[in-house]
PDB file of C-alpha atoms in Angstrom:
ATOM      1  CA  MET A  22      36.055 -16.919  28.291  1.00  0.00           C
ATOM      2  CA  ASN A  23      35.927 -17.944  24.811  1.00  0.00           C
ATOM      3  CA  LYS A  24      36.947 -14.374  23.083  1.00  0.00           C
ATOM      4  CA  ASN A  25      35.335 -15.735  19.355  1.00  0.00           C
ATOM      5  CA  ASP A  26      31.922 -15.533  20.689  1.00  0.00           C
ATOM      6  CA  HIS A  27      31.497 -11.855  22.019  1.00  0.00           C
ATOM      7  CA  ILE A  28      28.563 -10.039  20.831  1.00  0.00           C
ATOM      8  CA  ARG A  29      29.189  -7.909  18.452  1.00  0.00           C
ATOM      9  CA  ALA A  30      26.089  -7.088  16.576  1.00  0.00           C
ATOM     10  CA  VAL A  31      22.252  -7.119  17.551  1.00  0.00           C
ATOM     11  CA  ILE A  32      19.309  -8.250  14.877  1.00  0.00           C
ATOM     12  CA  PHE A  33      15.913  -7.047  15.698  1.00  0.00           C
ATOM     13  CA  ASP A  34      12.900  -8.754  13.973  1.00  0.00           C
ATOM     14  CA  VAL A  35      10.165  -5.356  12.679  1.00  0.00           C
ATOM     15  CA  ASP A  36       6.679  -7.216  13.269  1.00  0.00           C
ATOM     16  CA  GLY A  37       5.859  -7.737  17.138  1.00  0.00           C
ATOM     17  CA  THR A  38       9.959  -7.523  18.614  1.00  0.00           C
ATOM     18  CA  LEU A  39      10.047  -3.500  17.538  1.00  0.00           C
ATOM     19  CA  PHE A  40       6.679  -2.751  17.175  1.00  0.00           C
ATOM     20  CA  ASP A  41       3.506  -3.584  17.381  1.00  0.00           C
ATOM     21  CA  THR A  42       1.717  -3.587  14.449  1.00  0.00           C
ATOM     22  CA  LEU A  43      -1.057  -5.995  14.306  1.00  0.00           C
ATOM     23  CA  PRO A  44      -3.757  -3.971  15.620  1.00  0.00           C
ATOM     24  CA  SER A  45      -2.625  -0.920  12.792  1.00  0.00           C
ATOM     25  CA  LEU A  46      -2.114  -3.929  10.011  1.00  0.00           C
ATOM     26  CA  SER A  47      -5.986  -5.974  10.771  1.00  0.00           C
ATOM     27  CA  ALA A  48      -7.610  -2.187  10.582  1.00  0.00           C
ATOM     28  CA  ALA A  49      -6.337  -1.966   7.895  1.00  0.00           C
ATOM     29  CA  ALA A  50      -7.715  -4.988   6.435  1.00  0.00           C
ATOM     30  CA  ASN A  51     -11.178  -4.458   7.581  1.00  0.00           C
ATOM     31  CA  GLU A  52     -11.460  -1.303   6.766  1.00  0.00           C
ATOM     32  CA  VAL A  53     -10.859  -2.515   2.343  1.00  0.00           C
ATOM     33  CA  LEU A  54     -12.969  -5.716   2.528  1.00  0.00           C
ATOM     34  CA  VAL A  55     -15.781  -4.619   4.620  1.00  0.00           C
ATOM     35  CA  GLN A  56     -15.790  -1.481   2.188  1.00  0.00           C
ATOM     36  CA  VAL A  57     -16.647  -4.052  -0.356  1.00  0.00           C
ATOM     37  CA  GLY A  58     -19.506  -5.808   1.688  1.00  0.00           C
ATOM     38  CA  ARG A  59     -17.186  -8.457   3.090  1.00  0.00           C
ATOM     39  CA  GLN A  60     -16.738  -9.930   6.372  1.00  0.00           C
ATOM     40  CA  ALA A  61     -13.667  -8.151   9.347  1.00  0.00           C
ATOM     41  CA  VAL A  62     -11.790 -10.427  10.637  1.00  0.00           C
ATOM     42  CA  SER A  63     -10.809 -11.100  14.519  1.00  0.00           C
ATOM     43  CA  ALA A  64      -6.720  -9.605  14.820  1.00  0.00           C
ATOM     44  CA  SER A  65      -6.637 -13.157  16.805  1.00  0.00           C
ATOM     45  CA  LEU A  66      -6.646 -14.858  13.820  1.00  0.00           C
ATOM     46  CA  LEU A  67      -4.108 -12.904  11.974  1.00  0.00           C
ATOM     47  CA  GLN A  68      -1.769 -12.922  14.072  1.00  0.00           C
ATOM     48  CA  SER A  69       0.465 -15.923  13.144  1.00  0.00           C
ATOM     49  CA  ALA A  70       0.458 -15.451   9.690  1.00  0.00           C
ATOM     50  CA  LEU A  71       1.616 -11.681   9.775  1.00  0.00           C
ATOM     51  CA  ASN A  72       5.337 -13.774  10.885  1.00  0.00           C
ATOM     52  CA  GLU A  73       5.569 -14.042   7.127  1.00  0.00           C
ATOM     53  CA  GLY A  74       4.820  -9.781   5.615  1.00  0.00           C
ATOM     54  CA  LEU A  75       1.971  -8.265   5.669  1.00  0.00           C
ATOM     55  CA  ARG A  76       0.712  -9.169   2.012  1.00  0.00           C
ATOM     56  CA  PRO A  77       0.539 -13.365   3.818  1.00  0.00           C
ATOM     57  CA  LEU A  78      -1.701 -11.868   6.571  1.00  0.00           C
ATOM     58  CA  PHE A  79      -3.911  -9.822   3.453  1.00  0.00           C
ATOM     59  CA  HIS A  80      -4.130 -13.502   1.802  1.00  0.00           C
ATOM     60  CA  LYS A  81      -5.090 -15.232   5.155  1.00  0.00           C
ATOM     61  CA  ALA A  82      -8.079 -12.794   5.876  1.00  0.00           C
ATOM     62  CA  ILE A  83      -8.740 -13.689   2.464  1.00  0.00           C
ATOM     63  CA  ALA A  84      -9.244 -17.620   3.021  1.00  0.00           C
ATOM     64  CA  LEU A  85     -11.197 -16.785   6.520  1.00  0.00           C
ATOM     65  CA  GLN A  86     -13.816 -15.010   3.895  1.00  0.00           C
ATOM     66  CA  ARG A  87     -17.402 -16.919   4.289  1.00  0.00           C
ATOM     67  CA  GLU A  88     -17.891 -16.661   0.252  1.00  0.00           C
ATOM     68  CA  ALA A  89     -14.769 -17.428  -2.029  1.00  0.00           C
ATOM     69  CA  VAL A  90     -13.310 -14.438  -3.401  1.00  0.00           C
ATOM     70  CA  ASP A  91     -11.663 -14.697  -7.105  1.00  0.00           C
ATOM     71  CA  ALA A  92      -7.971 -14.012  -7.649  1.00  0.00           C
ATOM     72  CA  GLN A  93      -8.829 -10.670 -10.147  1.00  0.00           C
ATOM     73  CA  THR A  94     -10.856  -9.131  -7.402  1.00  0.00           C
ATOM     74  CA  VAL A  95      -8.029 -10.667  -4.422  1.00  0.00           C
ATOM     75  CA  THR A  96      -4.837  -8.712  -6.302  1.00  0.00           C
ATOM     76  CA  GLN A  97      -7.108  -5.153  -6.008  1.00  0.00           C
ATOM     77  CA  LEU A  98      -8.048  -5.067  -2.729  1.00  0.00           C
ATOM     78  CA  GLU A  99      -4.138  -6.468  -1.810  1.00  0.00           C
ATOM     79  CA  ASP A 100      -2.945  -3.293  -3.202  1.00  0.00           C
ATOM     80  CA  GLN A 101      -5.944  -0.962  -1.011  1.00  0.00           C
ATOM     81  CA  PHE A 102      -4.988  -3.024   1.675  1.00  0.00           C
ATOM     82  CA  MET A 103      -1.137  -1.663   0.858  1.00  0.00           C
ATOM     83  CA  ALA A 104      -1.638   1.184   0.422  1.00  0.00           C
ATOM     84  CA  ARG A 105      -4.334   1.913   3.261  1.00  0.00           C
ATOM     85  CA  TYR A 106      -1.736   0.519   5.415  1.00  0.00           C
ATOM     86  CA  LEU A 107       0.763   3.086   4.344  1.00  0.00           C
ATOM     87  CA  ARG A 108      -1.040   5.928   4.329  1.00  0.00           C
ATOM     88  CA  HIS A 109      -2.569   5.379   7.729  1.00  0.00           C
ATOM     89  CA  GLY A 110      -1.395   2.682   9.377  1.00  0.00           C
ATOM     90  CA  LEU A 111       2.556   3.311   9.338  1.00  0.00           C
ATOM     91  CA  ALA A 112       2.792   6.313  11.690  1.00  0.00           C
ATOM     92  CA  THR A 113      -0.347   4.524  14.491  1.00  0.00           C
ATOM     93  CA  ALA A 114       1.475   1.055  15.120  1.00  0.00           C
ATOM     94  CA  PRO A 115       3.476   1.974  18.689  1.00  0.00           C
ATOM     95  CA  LEU A 116       7.118   0.870  19.781  1.00  0.00           C
ATOM     96  CA  PHE A 117       7.385  -1.586  22.735  1.00  0.00           C
ATOM     97  CA  ALA A 118       7.968  -0.428  26.046  1.00  0.00           C
ATOM     98  CA  GLY A 119      12.108   0.246  26.107  1.00  0.00           C
ATOM     99  CA  VAL A 120      12.892  -0.115  22.249  1.00  0.00           C
ATOM    100  CA  ALA A 121      14.132   3.145  22.190  1.00  0.00           C
ATOM    101  CA  ASP A 122      16.087   3.239  25.688  1.00  0.00           C
ATOM    102  CA  ALA A 123      17.897  -0.076  24.397  1.00  0.00           C
ATOM    103  CA  LEU A 124      19.080   0.602  21.106  1.00  0.00           C
ATOM    104  CA  ILE A 125      20.488   4.236  22.208  1.00  0.00           C
ATOM    105  CA  ALA A 126      22.459   1.498  25.467  1.00  0.00           C
ATOM    106  CA  PHE A 127      23.053  -0.903  22.944  1.00  0.00           C
ATOM    107  CA  LYS A 128      24.507   1.369  20.296  1.00  0.00           C
ATOM    108  CA  ASP A 129      26.617   3.276  23.014  1.00  0.00           C
ATOM    109  CA  ARG A 130      28.008   0.151  24.574  1.00  0.00           C
ATOM    110  CA  GLY A 131      29.444   0.312  20.329  1.00  0.00           C
ATOM    111  CA  LEU A 132      27.242  -2.614  19.066  1.00  0.00           C
ATOM    112  CA  ARG A 133      26.669  -3.055  15.237  1.00  0.00           C
ATOM    113  CA  LEU A 134      22.666  -3.140  14.154  1.00  0.00           C
ATOM    114  CA  GLY A 135      20.238  -4.258  12.273  1.00  0.00           C
ATOM    115  CA  VAL A 136      17.305  -5.839  10.924  1.00  0.00           C
ATOM    116  CA  CYS A 137      16.253  -8.177   9.271  1.00  0.00           C
ATOM    117  CA  THR A 138      12.370  -8.604   8.905  1.00  0.00           C
ATOM    118  CA  ASN A 139       9.927 -10.047   6.335  1.00  0.00           C
ATOM    119  CA  ARG A 140       8.317  -6.814   5.496  1.00  0.00           C
ATOM    120  CA  ASP A 141       8.999  -5.300   1.954  1.00  0.00           C
ATOM    121  CA  ARG A 142      11.473  -2.705   1.860  1.00  0.00           C
ATOM    122  CA  ALA A 143      10.300  -0.027   1.708  1.00  0.00           C
ATOM    123  CA  SER A 144       6.926  -0.226   5.115  1.00  0.00           C
ATOM    124  CA  THR A 145      10.013  -1.182   6.675  1.00  0.00           C
ATOM    125  CA  ALA A 146      11.885   1.923   6.240  1.00  0.00           C
ATOM    126  CA  ALA A 147       9.304   4.265   6.536  1.00  0.00           C
ATOM    127  CA  LEU A 148       7.343   2.665   9.750  1.00  0.00           C
ATOM    128  CA  LEU A 149      11.241   2.565  11.272  1.00  0.00           C
ATOM    129  CA  ALA A 150      11.625   6.608   9.347  1.00  0.00           C
ATOM    130  CA  ALA A 151       8.191   6.937  11.529  1.00  0.00           C
ATOM    131  CA  ALA A 152       9.343   6.067  14.877  1.00  0.00           C
ATOM    132  CA  GLY A 153      12.058   7.972  14.576  1.00  0.00           C
ATOM    133  CA  ILE A 154      14.663   5.051  15.221  1.00  0.00           C
ATOM    134  CA  ALA A 155      16.284   4.968  11.087  1.00  0.00           C
ATOM    135  CA  ASP A 156      19.136   5.923  12.078  1.00  0.00           C
ATOM    136  CA  SER A 157      20.315   3.257  15.338  1.00  0.00           C
ATOM    137  CA  PHE A 158      21.414   0.480  12.646  1.00  0.00           C
ATOM    138  CA  ASP A 159      23.214  -0.091  10.011  1.00  0.00           C
ATOM    139  CA  ALA A 160      21.822  -2.511   7.655  1.00  0.00           C
ATOM    140  CA  VAL A 161      18.744  -3.561   7.253  1.00  0.00           C
ATOM    141  CA  VAL A 162      18.071  -6.749   4.724  1.00  0.00           C
ATOM    142  CA  GLY A 163      13.160  -7.237   4.078  1.00  0.00           C
ATOM    143  CA  LEU A 164      11.793  -8.812   1.636  1.00  0.00           C
ATOM    144  CA  GLY A 165      13.196  -9.785  -1.344  1.00  0.00           C
ATOM    145  CA  ASP A 166      17.022  -8.661  -0.757  1.00  0.00           C
ATOM    146  CA  ALA A 167      17.273 -12.521   0.031  1.00  0.00           C
ATOM    147  CA  PRO A 168      16.882 -15.123  -2.562  1.00  0.00           C
ATOM    148  CA  LEU A 169      14.083 -17.050   0.277  1.00  0.00           C
ATOM    149  CA  PRO A 170      12.412 -14.846   3.570  1.00  0.00           C
ATOM    150  CA  LYS A 171      13.283 -16.241   7.515  1.00  0.00           C
ATOM    151  CA  PRO A 172      13.071 -18.906   7.703  1.00  0.00           C
ATOM    152  CA  ALA A 173      15.498 -20.549   5.224  1.00  0.00           C
ATOM    153  CA  ALA A 174      19.367 -18.631   7.110  1.00  0.00           C
ATOM    154  CA  GLU A 175      19.576 -16.648   3.718  1.00  0.00           C
ATOM    155  CA  PRO A 176      17.800 -13.246   4.497  1.00  0.00           C
ATOM    156  CA  LEU A 177      19.657 -13.163   8.471  1.00  0.00           C
ATOM    157  CA  LEU A 178      23.397 -13.835   6.609  1.00  0.00           C
ATOM    158  CA  LEU A 179      23.288 -11.649   3.982  1.00  0.00           C
ATOM    159  CA  LEU A 180      22.572  -8.969   6.861  1.00  0.00           C
ATOM    160  CA  LEU A 181      24.927 -10.391   8.952  1.00  0.00           C
ATOM    161  CA  GLU A 182      27.597 -10.055   5.562  1.00  0.00           C
ATOM    162  CA  ARG A 183      26.821  -6.766   5.412  1.00  0.00           C
ATOM    163  CA  LEU A 184      27.639  -5.948   8.813  1.00  0.00           C
ATOM    164  CA  ARG A 185      30.868  -7.425   8.992  1.00  0.00           C
ATOM    165  CA  VAL A 186      29.837 -10.103  11.670  1.00  0.00           C
ATOM    166  CA  ALA A 187      30.569 -14.034  12.338  1.00  0.00           C
ATOM    167  CA  PRO A 188      26.711 -15.805  12.901  1.00  0.00           C
ATOM    168  CA  ALA A 189      29.188 -16.708  16.505  1.00  0.00           C
ATOM    169  CA  ASN A 190      29.188 -13.174  17.225  1.00  0.00           C
ATOM    170  CA  ALA A 191      25.518 -12.148  16.819  1.00  0.00           C
ATOM    171  CA  LEU A 192      22.730 -12.467  18.457  1.00  0.00           C
ATOM    172  CA  PHE A 193      19.023 -12.391  16.848  1.00  0.00           C
ATOM    173  CA  VAL A 194      15.929 -10.926  18.832  1.00  0.00           C
ATOM    174  CA  GLY A 195      12.602 -11.623  16.672  1.00  0.00           C
ATOM    175  CA  ASP A 196       8.715 -13.128  18.689  1.00  0.00           C
ATOM    176  CA  SER A 197       7.958 -16.104  16.173  1.00  0.00           C
ATOM    177  CA  ALA A 198       8.551 -19.544  14.993  1.00  0.00           C
ATOM    178  CA  LEU A 199      10.525 -18.401  11.743  1.00  0.00           C
ATOM    179  CA  ASP A 200      12.738 -16.168  13.955  1.00  0.00           C
ATOM    180  CA  ALA A 201      14.373 -19.081  15.994  1.00  0.00           C
ATOM    181  CA  ARG A 202      14.528 -20.971  13.075  1.00  0.00           C
ATOM    182  CA  CYS A 203      16.222 -18.663  11.182  1.00  0.00           C
ATOM    183  CA  ALA A 204      18.921 -17.912  14.053  1.00  0.00           C
ATOM    184  CA  GLN A 205      19.384 -22.178  14.548  1.00  0.00           C
ATOM    185  CA  LEU A 206      19.476 -22.270  10.454  1.00  0.00           C
ATOM    186  CA  SER A 207      22.567 -19.051  10.770  1.00  0.00           C
ATOM    187  CA  GLY A 208      24.582 -20.157  13.508  1.00  0.00           C
ATOM    188  CA  VAL A 209      23.596 -17.291  15.453  1.00  0.00           C
ATOM    189  CA  ARG A 210      22.024 -16.710  18.880  1.00  0.00           C
ATOM    190  CA  PHE A 211      18.615 -16.289  19.318  1.00  0.00           C
ATOM    191  CA  ALA A 212      16.687 -13.918  22.149  1.00  0.00           C
ATOM    192  CA  ALA A 213      13.077 -14.186  22.526  1.00  0.00           C
ATOM    193  CA  HIS A 214      10.523 -11.430  22.732  1.00  0.00           C
ATOM    194  CA  LEU A 215       7.067 -13.089  24.517  1.00  0.00           C
ATOM    195  CA  GLY A 216       5.189  -9.733  24.428  1.00  0.00           C
ATOM    196  CA  GLY A 217       5.241 -10.501  20.821  1.00  0.00           C
ATOM    197  CA  TYR A 218       3.104 -12.489  18.329  1.00  0.00           C
ATOM    198  CA  ALA A 219       3.613 -16.124  18.996  1.00  0.00           C
ATOM    199  CA  GLU A 220       1.223 -19.012  19.608  1.00  0.00           C
ATOM    200  CA  GLN A 221       2.858 -20.948  21.961  1.00  0.00           C
ATOM    201  CA  ALA A 222       6.543 -20.106  24.358  1.00  0.00           C
ATOM    202  CA  GLN A 223       7.697 -23.370  22.733  1.00  0.00           C
ATOM    203  CA  ASP A 224       7.267 -22.224  18.817  1.00  0.00           C
ATOM    204  CA  LEU A 225      10.434 -19.505  21.076  1.00  0.00           C
ATOM    205  CA  LEU A 226      12.910 -22.367  21.064  1.00  0.00           C
ATOM    206  CA  PRO A 227      15.950 -23.229  21.035  1.00  0.00           C
ATOM    207  CA  ASN A 228      16.614 -19.601  23.179  1.00  0.00           C
ATOM    208  CA  VAL A 229      19.721 -18.244  24.796  1.00  0.00           C
ATOM    209  CA  LEU A 230      16.874 -15.412  26.761  1.00  0.00           C
ATOM    210  CA  SER A 231      13.053 -15.150  26.576  1.00  0.00           C
ATOM    211  CA  PHE A 232      12.458 -11.711  28.254  1.00  0.00           C
ATOM    212  CA  GLY A 233       9.151 -10.036  27.930  1.00  0.00           C
ATOM    213  CA  ARG A 234       9.966  -6.973  28.745  1.00  0.00           C
ATOM    214  CA  TYR A 235      13.189  -4.899  26.939  1.00  0.00           C
ATOM    215  CA  GLN A 236      14.615  -4.196  29.942  1.00  0.00           C
ATOM    216  CA  GLN A 237      15.292  -7.555  30.599  1.00  0.00           C
ATOM    217  CA  LEU A 238      17.341  -8.682  27.868  1.00  0.00           C
ATOM    218  CA  THR A 239      19.165  -4.663  27.529  1.00  0.00           C
ATOM    219  CA  HIS A 240      20.449  -5.702  31.237  1.00  0.00           C
ATOM    220  CA  TRP A 241      20.855  -9.148  30.184  1.00  0.00           C
ATOM    221  CA  LEU A 242      23.413  -7.836  26.613  1.00  0.00           C
ATOM    222  CA  LEU A 243      25.056  -5.115  28.523  1.00  0.00           C
ATOM    223  CA  ASP A 244      25.828  -7.320  31.438  1.00  0.00           C
ATOM    224  CA  HIS A 245      26.848 -10.700  29.584  1.00  0.00           C
ATOM    225  CA  CYS A 246      27.650  -9.249  25.534  1.00  0.00           C
ATOM    226  CA  GLY A 247      30.828 -10.381  26.146  1.00  0.00           C
ATOM    227  CA  ASP A 248      29.729 -14.523  27.398  1.00  0.00           C
ATOM    228  CA  SER A 249      29.049 -17.474  24.901  1.00  0.00           C
ATOM    229  CA  PHE A 250      25.440 -19.362  25.899  1.00  0.00           C
ATOM    230  CA  SER A 251      24.271 -22.259  24.558  1.00  0.00           C
ATOM    231  CA  PRO A 252      20.617 -22.673  23.839  1.00  0.00           C
ATOM    232  CA  ARG A 253      17.506 -22.888  26.226  1.00  0.00           C
ATOM    233  CA  GLN A 254      20.202 -21.587  29.291  1.00  0.00           C
ATOM    234  CA  LEU A 255      18.818 -18.546  30.827  1.00  0.00           C
ATOM    235  CA  ARG A 256      14.939 -18.002  30.232  1.00  0.00           C
ATOM    236  CA  PHE A 257      12.692 -15.866  32.001  1.00  0.00           C
ATOM    237  CA  ALA A 258       9.616 -17.581  31.474  1.00  0.00           C
ATOM    238  CA  THR A 259      11.112 -20.836  32.467  1.00  0.00           C
ATOM    239  CA  SER A 260       7.598 -22.851  32.226  1.00  0.00           C
ATOM    240  CA  PRO A 261       5.891 -21.669  28.632  1.00  0.00           C
ATOM    241  CA  GLN A 262       2.695 -20.669  28.740  1.00  0.00           C
ATOM    242  CA  PRO A 263       0.720 -20.310  25.907  1.00  0.00           C
ATOM    243  CA  LEU A 264       1.123 -15.797  24.547  1.00  0.00           C
ATOM    244  CA  SER A 265      -1.638 -13.301  24.176  1.00  0.00           C
ATOM    245  CA  MET A 266      -0.664  -9.885  22.165  1.00  0.00           C
ATOM    246  CA  ASN A 267      -1.644  -8.105  25.295  1.00  0.00           C
ATOM    247  CA  GLN A 268       0.213 -10.336  27.544  1.00  0.00           C
ATOM    248  CA  GLU A 269       2.159  -9.164  30.200  1.00  0.00           C
ATOM    249  CA  TYR A 270       5.422 -10.581  31.755  1.00  0.00           C
ATOM    250  CA  LEU A 271       6.869  -9.874  35.203  1.00  0.00           C
TER     251      LEU A 271
END
């Protein structure tokens, strides 16, 4: 066992990884659109855009309108969407089952915890505070903190620098192809959350672990945090299938 490969830090994406935020975000977007006579958009059609951030999700809703929307109106509606979400949506986004217990277990083990997201810093801080888990994290990197967003390596490497942990000693937990690619470019092991917003499990490769329930991640990490693994090893879902936000994994 190579001690240089011990996991000393666990980093989490936010949307689709820690929180099930798609329902509240799509509701806020549709409320704004319907109010001005536009069409509501199914949450499933906005799912893939959420991995890029909140504003890209709203831009996707605009792009799916039957009639074009001029740039000035888009800006106004986007600002209304963000304001409505920050006022009403943050408190309604639940943590995925088992997240709170996992964070406690990891802190008790002495692991450093961080957040790396394409969500803006203000809404990230508000969301973590609303769920009562803000104090669990030693560092947070959000949109704008690094020159490029995920899937570029810069956000994750910046977070590791702030945690004072080498890439070889970290595990990144995410739910999208952006997260998997970011981890790969950063030289960080990746754990794929299958209950998030990826359209297919193949999007979450390479990974050292794929899990549907946080108890699986907790057990795996506490049992193996001193071991070294190669990508694609030890996946709970051995036959990747298309995913939906409501799909459960045993």
